[in-house]
Amino acid sequence: MSDVNNATTAPVSALEAERADRENSGPMLAADGTPLKRSLNRALRRQKFRALLLIAPLLIFVLVTFIAPIVDMLFRSVENEIVQDTLPRTTAALKEWDGQPGTTPEAPVYKALYHDIAIAQERKLHTRLGSRLNYELTGASSMFRKSGRGVDDIGEVYQDQFEDLNAFWKKGENWNEVFGSDAWLAQIKDWKKASGTAQPAFEMRDGIAGVFPETATYYTIFADFVQNVDEDNLYKEDPWPLIYSSFYDDLTGDTAAAIASYSGPGATEIAEAAAAAASFETVDYKAAFTKIDKDWGVSPIWETIRAYSPKFTNGYFLNSIDMQKSADGPEFRPENQRIYGTLFLRTLFMSVVITISCIILGYPVGWILANLPARTANLLMILVLLPFWTSLLVRTSAWKVMLQQQGVVNDTLVWLGVVADDSRLALINNQTGTIIAMTHILLPFMILPLYSVMKTVPPSYLRAAKSLGATNWTAFWRVYFPQSVPGIGAGSILVFILSIGYYITPEIVGGTTGTFISNRIAYHISSSLNWGLAAALGAILLAVVLGLYYAYDKIVGIDNVKLGG
């Protein structure tokens, strides 16, 4: 019994000993002495890195030319920083306005508007802001242009009084002596523009901002503009009228006690101005702006500014679906202003019609090409590809000539007696012309995938069906057609996606009723310069295409779409 036990345990002991030897000897090593597992992982990483380098140019190209423009488009469709950046004080003050219809903001809002437009017109930003708000409220552009021209007159009311009081306030050098630091003054006095060196950056005098807080704020803005935008010598530059009105506000404001104890440069003149400021003529900012343009005295412009004051807005998307922002929230535009919904529906409808037309015309051609001898099929394929060798603009222009009432098509129909000479068909500048021209242009994109798929269908299948008693129609419909459906799917996707975003052909032959949404997008990009609305329309069009693609995948299955093989 002992011998049997020894014989049984001997192999087990040998296996344990072998396992122990492997554990003691460590991991398996590669030829260079590194652990085999680590060496394999390193080789795999190198292989992946080489593969990445091979596709990197294509990946960069796709990111730059496809992904980046889409991201930029989506950002532009919601970006709205221009209102808040151009009117920061006005938008902040408007938060206190209750916004009741028929009312206007209080006087502080008009004063903030004066400050903002005074700065904006120096920077030439008020016209851009007016153009932006004009997309939402007709007439806003002219309001801001008028205000830019008239805003200096408001500030000059105070400027004239200070200058009449003492000629000291006429010269920019004196203002710089008051507000500039001694170190900066020493540098700027010796600086010459012709020297080619950078102008010393303006430095505010210590403590002056506590005495004249509002003036110091706007003087800093003025100095930065003169030095960095106009690139003029700040020391000799006369202040903006805005500086004078701000100076008046400080002299008559909460810092009167600090001004009375001021003893720095220009102290005598400042004391004189402080004493006289109480008797100065003042400005009613609301009345001044209403005088420039009466629409500043009603609520619509203020409602529009407040509605579009956030840095991001859904206003462009609302406009894209014929809606608008109002005090009560989003609402539909009046019936006579709704155009985009009609354009979207027309684009989808006509794209479907064009796709179906291409299927009807392209299927027989694909079948003929697939069943002809290779030599003949190749010759006919040249005819299919021939339109690609002709400019799209030339082909579209040719259709414009052929489809007009005195064109080839109508002349032929009259000659054949199909239509009377005084009842010629209207085939151009409408939906009919767009469908005909685009069907011709996009037909090759349907024929090519159909031909490539039909070429893979063995002719013996039809012969087998007929030998089993099927008629020609039954053999085609039950045997051949199902195998050609992937080609129909591929061609339909190509034609539909191309047609839904087409621009040139509808623009030339579509007139007013045959244009697509893409034509409106092009109009906003090149003519009205409303890039935000164009981006929103493009984003919606992209979403529609992706949605239809998703629906097609769920119903038909994108795996069933193929270009051959």
XYZ file of C-alpha atoms in Angstrom:
565
model
C 0.000 0.000 0.000
C 2.865 2.325 0.775
C 4.370 1.632 -2.668
C 1.085 2.615 -4.374
C 0.908 5.894 -2.476
C 4.473 6.696 -3.337
C 3.812 6.009 -7.020
C 0.751 8.318 -6.984
C 2.379 11.226 -5.264
C 5.595 11.094 -7.274
C 4.168 12.770 -10.453
C 2.439 15.416 -8.337
C 5.650 16.212 -6.569
C 7.435 16.469 -9.923
C 4.829 18.937 -11.262
C 5.057 21.031 -8.120
C 8.796 21.031 -8.385
C 8.632 22.143 -12.034
C 6.180 24.908 -11.151
C 8.405 26.033 -8.317
C 11.388 26.126 -10.688
C 9.476 28.373 -13.106
C 8.412 30.707 -10.321
C 11.940 30.888 -9.023
C 13.362 31.478 -12.475
C 11.060 34.617 -12.980
C 8.979 35.715 -16.021
C 9.682 34.576 -19.529
C 12.209 36.843 -21.214
C 12.548 38.117 -24.771
C 15.743 37.974 -26.783
C 16.891 41.379 -25.443
C 16.415 40.271 -21.840
C 13.196 42.216 -21.106
C 10.088 40.395 -19.914
C 8.231 38.941 -22.882
C 4.896 40.513 -21.906
C 6.386 43.977 -21.653
C 8.211 43.518 -24.949
C 4.992 42.471 -26.702
C 3.084 45.476 -25.292
C 5.819 47.811 -26.463
C 5.757 46.323 -29.956
C 1.962 46.675 -30.045
C 2.172 50.341 -29.014
C 4.736 51.013 -31.731
C 2.506 49.349 -34.301
C -0.476 51.453 -33.251
C 1.637 54.604 -33.291
C 2.855 53.886 -36.836
C -0.731 53.302 -37.925
C -1.747 56.610 -36.337
C 1.029 58.424 -38.178
C -0.209 56.961 -41.459
C -3.755 58.248 -40.981
C -2.730 61.507 -39.258
C -2.731 63.635 -42.471
C -6.231 62.439 -43.372
C -7.420 62.902 -39.785
C -6.053 66.460 -39.656
C -7.618 67.238 -43.032
C -11.034 66.005 -41.848
C -10.768 67.948 -38.582
C -9.792 71.190 -40.315
C -12.140 71.047 -43.304
C -15.142 69.221 -41.852
C -15.322 69.009 -38.057
C -13.989 72.521 -37.298
C -16.436 74.307 -39.666
C -19.360 72.393 -38.169
C -18.275 73.300 -34.633
C -17.816 76.939 -35.679
C -21.258 76.914 -37.299
C -22.885 75.540 -34.158
C -21.101 78.153 -32.021
C -22.138 81.035 -34.264
C -25.761 79.904 -34.099
C -25.906 80.684 -30.362
C -23.107 83.255 -29.872
C -24.370 86.759 -29.038
C -21.563 88.536 -27.208
C -21.725 91.751 -29.235
C -24.694 93.200 -27.312
C -23.223 92.683 -23.858
C -19.706 93.631 -24.950
C -20.818 96.852 -26.647
C -23.446 97.916 -24.092
C -22.141 96.467 -20.797
C -23.461 99.272 -18.582
C -26.808 99.468 -20.366
C -27.509 95.748 -20.158
C -26.579 95.762 -16.464
C -28.881 98.718 -15.766
C -31.726 97.123 -17.741
C -31.898 94.292 -15.225
C -33.681 96.721 -12.880
C -36.339 97.530 -15.497
C -39.615 95.670 -15.073
C -40.076 95.500 -18.848
C -43.786 96.210 -18.839
C -45.141 96.754 -22.391
C -45.542 100.416 -23.249
C -43.039 101.599 -20.616
C -39.439 102.747 -20.951
C -36.517 102.456 -18.518
C -35.636 105.082 -15.945
C -33.069 107.854 -16.429
C -30.015 105.809 -15.205
C -30.467 103.411 -18.120
C -30.365 106.262 -20.636
C -27.260 107.624 -18.942
C -25.613 104.202 -19.160
C -26.604 104.078 -22.828
C -24.846 107.404 -23.379
C -21.648 106.104 -21.808
C -21.723 102.891 -23.847
C -22.505 104.504 -27.196
C -19.944 107.261 -26.621
C -17.247 104.584 -26.293
C -18.688 102.365 -29.022
C -18.791 105.130 -31.620
C -15.113 105.898 -31.010
C -14.341 102.225 -31.585
C -16.744 102.053 -34.557
C -18.712 99.260 -32.871
C -22.101 100.948 -32.688
C -22.855 100.265 -36.358
C -22.086 96.558 -35.931
C -24.368 96.403 -32.918
C -27.084 98.217 -34.850
C -26.807 95.697 -37.682
C -27.074 92.835 -35.201
C -30.196 94.205 -33.498
C -31.691 95.151 -36.850
C -32.088 91.417 -37.524
C -34.548 91.367 -34.626
C -36.089 94.845 -34.832
C -36.353 96.728 -38.097
C -34.937 100.238 -37.783
C -32.426 99.466 -35.018
C -29.493 99.965 -37.382
C -30.489 103.538 -38.253
C -31.108 104.294 -34.567
C -27.575 103.381 -33.606
C -26.085 105.216 -36.577
C -27.956 108.385 -35.621
C -26.984 107.958 -31.979
C -23.331 107.520 -32.900
C -23.420 110.812 -34.771
C -25.308 112.659 -32.044
C -23.780 111.299 -28.854
C -20.885 113.788 -28.850
C -23.403 116.630 -28.821
C -24.660 115.361 -25.469
C -21.201 115.414 -23.893
C -20.290 118.723 -25.489
C -22.930 120.414 -23.320
C -20.556 119.911 -20.382
C -17.372 120.291 -22.416
C -18.325 123.766 -23.604
C -19.149 124.911 -20.072
C -15.852 123.673 -18.615
C -13.857 125.242 -21.433
C -15.748 128.531 -21.130
C -15.063 128.497 -17.403
C -11.291 128.123 -17.801
C -9.094 127.520 -20.852
C -7.154 125.065 -18.665
C -9.693 122.355 -19.557
C -9.177 122.765 -23.304
C -5.752 121.132 -23.448
C -5.063 117.409 -23.188
C -1.714 118.145 -21.513
C -3.499 119.610 -18.494
C -5.810 116.599 -18.166
C -2.796 114.291 -18.279
C -1.060 116.345 -15.594
C -4.047 115.760 -13.321
C -4.651 112.055 -14.003
C -1.244 110.727 -15.083
C 1.422 109.551 -12.652
C 4.630 111.572 -12.307
C 6.737 108.687 -13.611
C 4.580 108.295 -16.701
C 4.536 112.053 -17.329
C 8.321 112.146 -17.246
C 8.473 109.369 -19.845
C 5.701 110.615 -22.151
C 7.073 114.153 -22.340
C 10.347 112.857 -23.771
C 8.712 110.333 -26.137
C 8.520 111.084 -29.843
C 6.409 109.081 -32.276
C 9.144 109.317 -34.877
C 11.600 107.630 -32.526
C 10.145 104.227 -33.377
C 9.946 103.164 -29.732
C 6.729 102.079 -28.044
C 4.711 104.811 -26.355
C 4.905 104.565 -22.549
C 1.700 102.936 -21.312
C -0.549 105.286 -19.368
C -0.349 105.059 -15.578
C -3.003 106.587 -13.341
C -1.867 108.905 -10.563
C -2.035 107.285 -7.133
C -5.222 108.165 -5.272
C -6.852 110.081 -8.128
C -9.372 107.301 -8.780
C -10.699 107.738 -5.248
C -11.299 111.434 -5.849
C -12.675 111.177 -9.389
C -13.842 107.551 -9.716
C -16.022 107.927 -12.816
C -13.623 110.230 -14.641
C -10.686 107.935 -13.862
C -12.584 104.937 -15.243
C -13.384 106.571 -18.562
C -10.031 108.326 -18.804
C -8.342 104.929 -18.610
C -10.529 103.702 -21.470
C -9.749 106.882 -23.426
C -6.012 106.511 -22.840
C -5.994 102.851 -23.872
C -7.874 103.678 -27.093
C -5.578 106.561 -28.037
C -2.388 104.630 -27.363
C -3.304 101.169 -28.679
C -5.932 101.815 -31.361
C -5.288 105.284 -32.750
C -1.604 105.038 -31.772
C -1.448 108.804 -31.202
C 0.503 110.714 -28.572
C -1.776 110.593 -25.538
C -0.074 113.539 -23.865
C -1.266 115.932 -26.574
C -4.659 114.309 -27.241
C -7.762 116.235 -26.160
C -10.232 114.167 -24.111
C -13.535 112.837 -25.406
C -16.717 114.744 -24.510
C -17.523 111.716 -22.343
C -14.639 112.697 -20.042
C -16.183 116.121 -19.421
C -19.611 114.701 -18.561
C -17.989 112.163 -16.208
C -15.943 114.939 -14.620
C -19.162 116.871 -13.970
C -20.749 113.789 -12.367
C -17.770 113.424 -10.017
C -17.758 117.123 -9.095
C -21.444 116.948 -8.155
C -21.407 113.397 -6.788
C -20.532 111.565 -3.602
C -16.823 112.466 -3.648
C -17.357 116.213 -3.140
C -15.590 116.107 0.242
C -12.541 114.360 -1.216
C -12.455 116.895 -4.061
C -12.566 119.794 -1.608
C -9.431 118.471 0.111
C -7.600 117.674 -3.151
C -4.209 119.355 -3.418
C -2.588 117.722 -6.420
C -1.908 119.110 -9.907
C -4.645 121.443 -11.127
C -6.080 121.836 -7.639
C -6.935 125.517 -8.188
C -8.764 124.862 -11.440
C -10.568 121.852 -9.962
C -11.746 123.892 -6.975
C -13.011 126.558 -9.368
C -14.840 123.928 -11.456
C -16.351 122.314 -8.361
C -17.745 125.633 -7.240
C -19.206 126.406 -10.653
C -20.550 122.921 -11.500
C -23.666 123.372 -9.397
C -24.866 126.102 -11.757
C -24.053 124.236 -14.992
C -26.699 123.383 -17.519
C -27.474 119.662 -17.202
C -28.517 117.036 -19.708
C -31.740 115.030 -19.661
C -30.343 111.864 -21.257
C -33.749 110.418 -22.094
C -34.839 113.623 -23.811
C -31.492 113.840 -25.611
C -31.782 110.339 -27.053
C -35.434 110.800 -27.925
C -34.422 113.935 -29.817
C -31.860 111.900 -31.776
C -34.466 109.239 -32.610
C -37.998 109.091 -31.253
C -37.869 105.285 -31.080
C -35.593 105.566 -28.026
C -38.696 106.832 -26.208
C -40.740 103.656 -26.768
C -40.340 100.158 -25.435
C -39.572 97.868 -28.441
C -35.881 98.791 -28.725
C -35.367 98.318 -24.995
C -37.181 94.983 -25.006
C -34.955 93.857 -27.864
C -31.735 94.959 -26.140
C -32.714 93.195 -22.926
C -33.870 90.033 -24.713
C -30.572 89.732 -26.589
C -28.224 90.888 -23.839
C -27.006 87.394 -22.748
C -23.791 86.149 -24.348
C -25.633 83.138 -25.735
C -29.082 83.239 -27.293
C -31.656 80.958 -28.818
C -32.911 83.846 -30.937
C -31.291 82.645 -34.142
C -32.894 79.221 -33.818
C -36.261 80.802 -33.025
C -35.996 82.946 -36.148
C -35.103 79.810 -38.129
C -38.472 78.294 -37.279
C -40.439 81.524 -37.788
C -40.584 82.422 -34.102
C -39.281 85.359 -32.100
C -38.424 86.323 -28.537
C -40.899 88.516 -26.712
C -41.520 89.739 -23.181
C -43.808 86.739 -22.643
C -41.363 84.220 -24.126
C -41.047 82.686 -27.604
C -43.933 83.284 -29.970
C -44.664 82.769 -33.659
C -44.072 85.615 -36.053
C -47.000 87.147 -37.975
C -48.226 85.070 -40.897
C -46.732 87.403 -43.501
C -43.251 87.010 -41.945
C -43.102 83.206 -41.845
C -40.812 81.989 -44.608
C -38.384 79.459 -43.196
C -40.890 76.735 -42.406
C -42.143 76.929 -45.986
C -38.573 76.790 -47.312
C -37.689 73.743 -45.204
C -40.802 71.853 -46.298
C -40.226 72.831 -49.924
C -36.611 71.678 -49.718
C -37.592 68.297 -48.294
C -40.437 67.820 -50.768
C -38.405 68.706 -53.827
C -35.441 66.617 -52.660
C -37.740 63.591 -52.334
C -39.238 64.251 -55.784
C -35.759 64.568 -57.317
C -34.660 61.344 -55.623
C -37.719 59.444 -56.891
C -37.198 60.880 -60.392
C -33.601 59.683 -60.369
C -34.716 56.198 -59.273
C -37.326 56.006 -62.052
C -34.872 57.165 -64.722
C -31.739 55.553 -63.342
C -33.011 52.038 -62.610
C -33.589 51.022 -66.274
C -30.234 52.511 -67.277
C -28.436 50.618 -64.517
C -30.183 47.382 -65.513
C -29.234 47.821 -69.172
C -25.595 48.567 -68.311
C -25.422 45.558 -65.990
C -26.809 43.138 -68.586
C -24.962 44.324 -71.695
C -21.609 42.854 -72.776
C -18.697 44.499 -70.968
C -17.401 46.301 -74.067
C -20.777 47.907 -74.845
C -21.483 48.664 -71.186
C -18.146 50.471 -70.843
C -18.904 52.627 -73.874
C -22.326 53.563 -72.495
C -20.812 54.209 -69.067
C -18.723 56.947 -70.673
C -21.978 58.659 -71.652
C -23.173 58.432 -68.037
C -19.945 60.010 -66.772
C -19.728 62.599 -69.534
C -21.691 65.282 -67.591
C -18.966 65.254 -64.920
C -16.554 66.619 -67.542
C -18.758 69.688 -68.047
C -19.017 72.576 -65.608
C -22.077 72.475 -63.351
C -22.721 76.133 -64.112
C -22.666 75.437 -67.864
C -25.099 72.529 -67.543
C -27.482 74.561 -65.393
C -27.313 77.543 -67.751
C -28.059 75.222 -70.682
C -31.247 74.092 -68.950
C -32.232 77.728 -68.429
C -32.000 78.231 -72.198
C -33.785 74.988 -73.051
C -36.684 75.360 -70.615
C -37.698 78.954 -71.283
C -40.965 79.579 -73.096
C -39.144 80.221 -76.381
C -36.654 77.438 -75.684
C -35.973 74.095 -77.313
C -38.366 72.074 -75.166
C -41.370 74.319 -75.733
C -40.571 74.697 -79.443
C -40.486 70.909 -79.798
C -43.792 70.491 -77.963
C -45.399 73.121 -80.182
C -43.995 71.470 -83.327
C -45.377 68.104 -82.210
C -48.743 69.709 -81.493
C -48.695 68.771 -77.819
C -49.257 72.377 -76.731
C -50.551 75.426 -78.552
C -48.171 78.213 -79.465
C -50.047 80.632 -77.202
C -50.089 78.139 -74.290
C -46.430 77.327 -73.898
C -45.464 75.625 -70.643
C -43.818 77.546 -67.787
C -40.846 75.285 -67.160
C -38.353 77.810 -65.787
C -38.121 79.973 -62.649
C -40.323 77.552 -60.710
C -40.205 74.167 -59.007
C -40.586 72.307 -62.302
C -37.405 73.810 -63.696
C -35.469 73.017 -60.512
C -36.649 69.386 -60.486
C -35.827 68.822 -64.158
C -32.374 70.411 -63.993
C -31.368 68.773 -60.704
C -32.632 65.346 -61.805
C -30.349 65.568 -64.840
C -27.393 66.739 -62.739
C -27.778 64.125 -59.973
C -28.823 61.183 -62.154
C -25.263 59.748 -62.444
C -25.106 59.504 -58.641
C -28.087 57.137 -58.805
C -26.939 55.124 -61.848
C -23.453 54.325 -60.572
C -24.446 52.536 -57.311
C -27.347 50.804 -59.084
C -25.030 49.510 -61.792
C -22.393 48.340 -59.320
C -24.969 46.351 -57.316
C -26.859 44.966 -60.329
C -23.582 43.775 -61.806
C -23.208 41.392 -58.874
C -26.604 39.728 -59.424
C -25.995 36.454 -61.358
C -28.188 36.226 -64.523
C -28.675 32.549 -63.759
C -31.074 33.517 -60.942
C -33.599 34.902 -63.414
C -33.204 31.930 -65.729
C -33.739 29.584 -62.796
C -36.898 31.434 -61.754
C -38.300 31.288 -65.275
C -37.455 27.590 -65.585
C -39.571 27.019 -62.480
C -42.576 28.655 -64.124
C -42.245 32.316 -63.090
C -43.305 35.001 -65.544
C -40.876 37.748 -66.526
C -42.513 40.164 -64.086
C -42.603 37.645 -61.226
C -38.958 36.706 -61.794
C -37.950 40.350 -61.777
C -40.071 41.402 -58.815
C -39.463 38.365 -56.585
C -35.867 37.553 -57.497
C -34.012 40.428 -59.160
C -35.495 43.540 -57.563
C -34.871 42.541 -53.906
C -31.190 42.061 -54.703
C -30.991 45.534 -56.278
C -32.566 47.318 -53.286
C -29.161 48.006 -51.625
C -28.161 49.896 -54.771
C -31.401 51.894 -54.657
C -30.698 52.712 -51.005
C -27.131 53.851 -51.693
C -28.183 55.951 -54.674
C -31.107 57.470 -52.793
C -28.906 58.553 -49.898
C -26.386 60.119 -52.270
C -28.979 61.954 -54.342
C -31.127 63.088 -51.412
C -28.254 64.438 -49.315
C -26.736 66.200 -52.316
C -30.038 67.712 -53.412
C -31.114 68.929 -49.979
C -28.084 71.201 -49.778
C -27.868 72.250 -53.443
C -27.451 75.941 -54.175
C -26.352 76.839 -57.718
C -29.079 75.108 -59.731
C -32.086 76.347 -57.667
C -30.563 79.822 -57.686
C -30.371 79.915 -61.497
C -33.543 78.084 -62.574
C -35.710 78.147 -59.427
C -37.005 81.713 -59.458
C -38.991 82.554 -56.302
C -40.873 79.280 -55.886
C -38.133 76.795 -56.743
C -35.358 77.855 -54.372
C -34.126 75.783 -51.437
C -33.257 76.660 -47.852
C -29.605 76.591 -48.949
C -30.260 79.662 -51.093
C -31.509 81.524 -48.036
C -28.441 80.444 -46.065
C -26.207 81.772 -48.847
C -28.156 85.036 -48.828
C -27.569 85.568 -45.106
C -23.875 84.753 -45.445
C -23.089 86.924 -48.464
C -25.750 89.670 -48.535
C -27.449 90.345 -45.201
C -24.325 89.207 -43.278
C -26.556 87.604 -40.648
C -24.126 84.762 -40.033
C -25.812 83.706 -36.819
C -29.117 83.033 -38.574
C -27.300 81.327 -41.454
C -25.508 79.100 -38.940
C -28.787 78.259 -37.184
C -30.457 77.369 -40.498
C -27.444 75.227 -41.398
C -27.533 73.504 -38.009
C -31.235 72.698 -38.407
C -30.616 71.389 -41.926
C -27.797 69.219 -40.594
C -30.051 67.919 -37.809
C -32.805 67.111 -40.334
C -30.386 65.173 -42.549
C -28.974 63.244 -39.578
C -32.495 62.517 -38.358
C -33.564 61.178 -41.739
C -30.373 59.147 -41.941
C -31.113 57.680 -38.503
C -34.708 56.875 -39.522
C -33.449 55.231 -42.713
C -31.035 53.132 -40.688
C -33.823 51.976 -38.371
C -36.302 51.222 -41.148
C -34.084 49.862 -43.926
C -30.777 49.298 -42.183
C -27.639 51.058 -43.289
C -25.863 47.689 -43.419
C -28.100 46.796 -46.340
C -26.790 49.747 -48.359
C -23.813 48.943 -50.532
C -22.129 50.195 -53.643
C -21.438 46.757 -55.028
C -19.701 43.512 -54.133
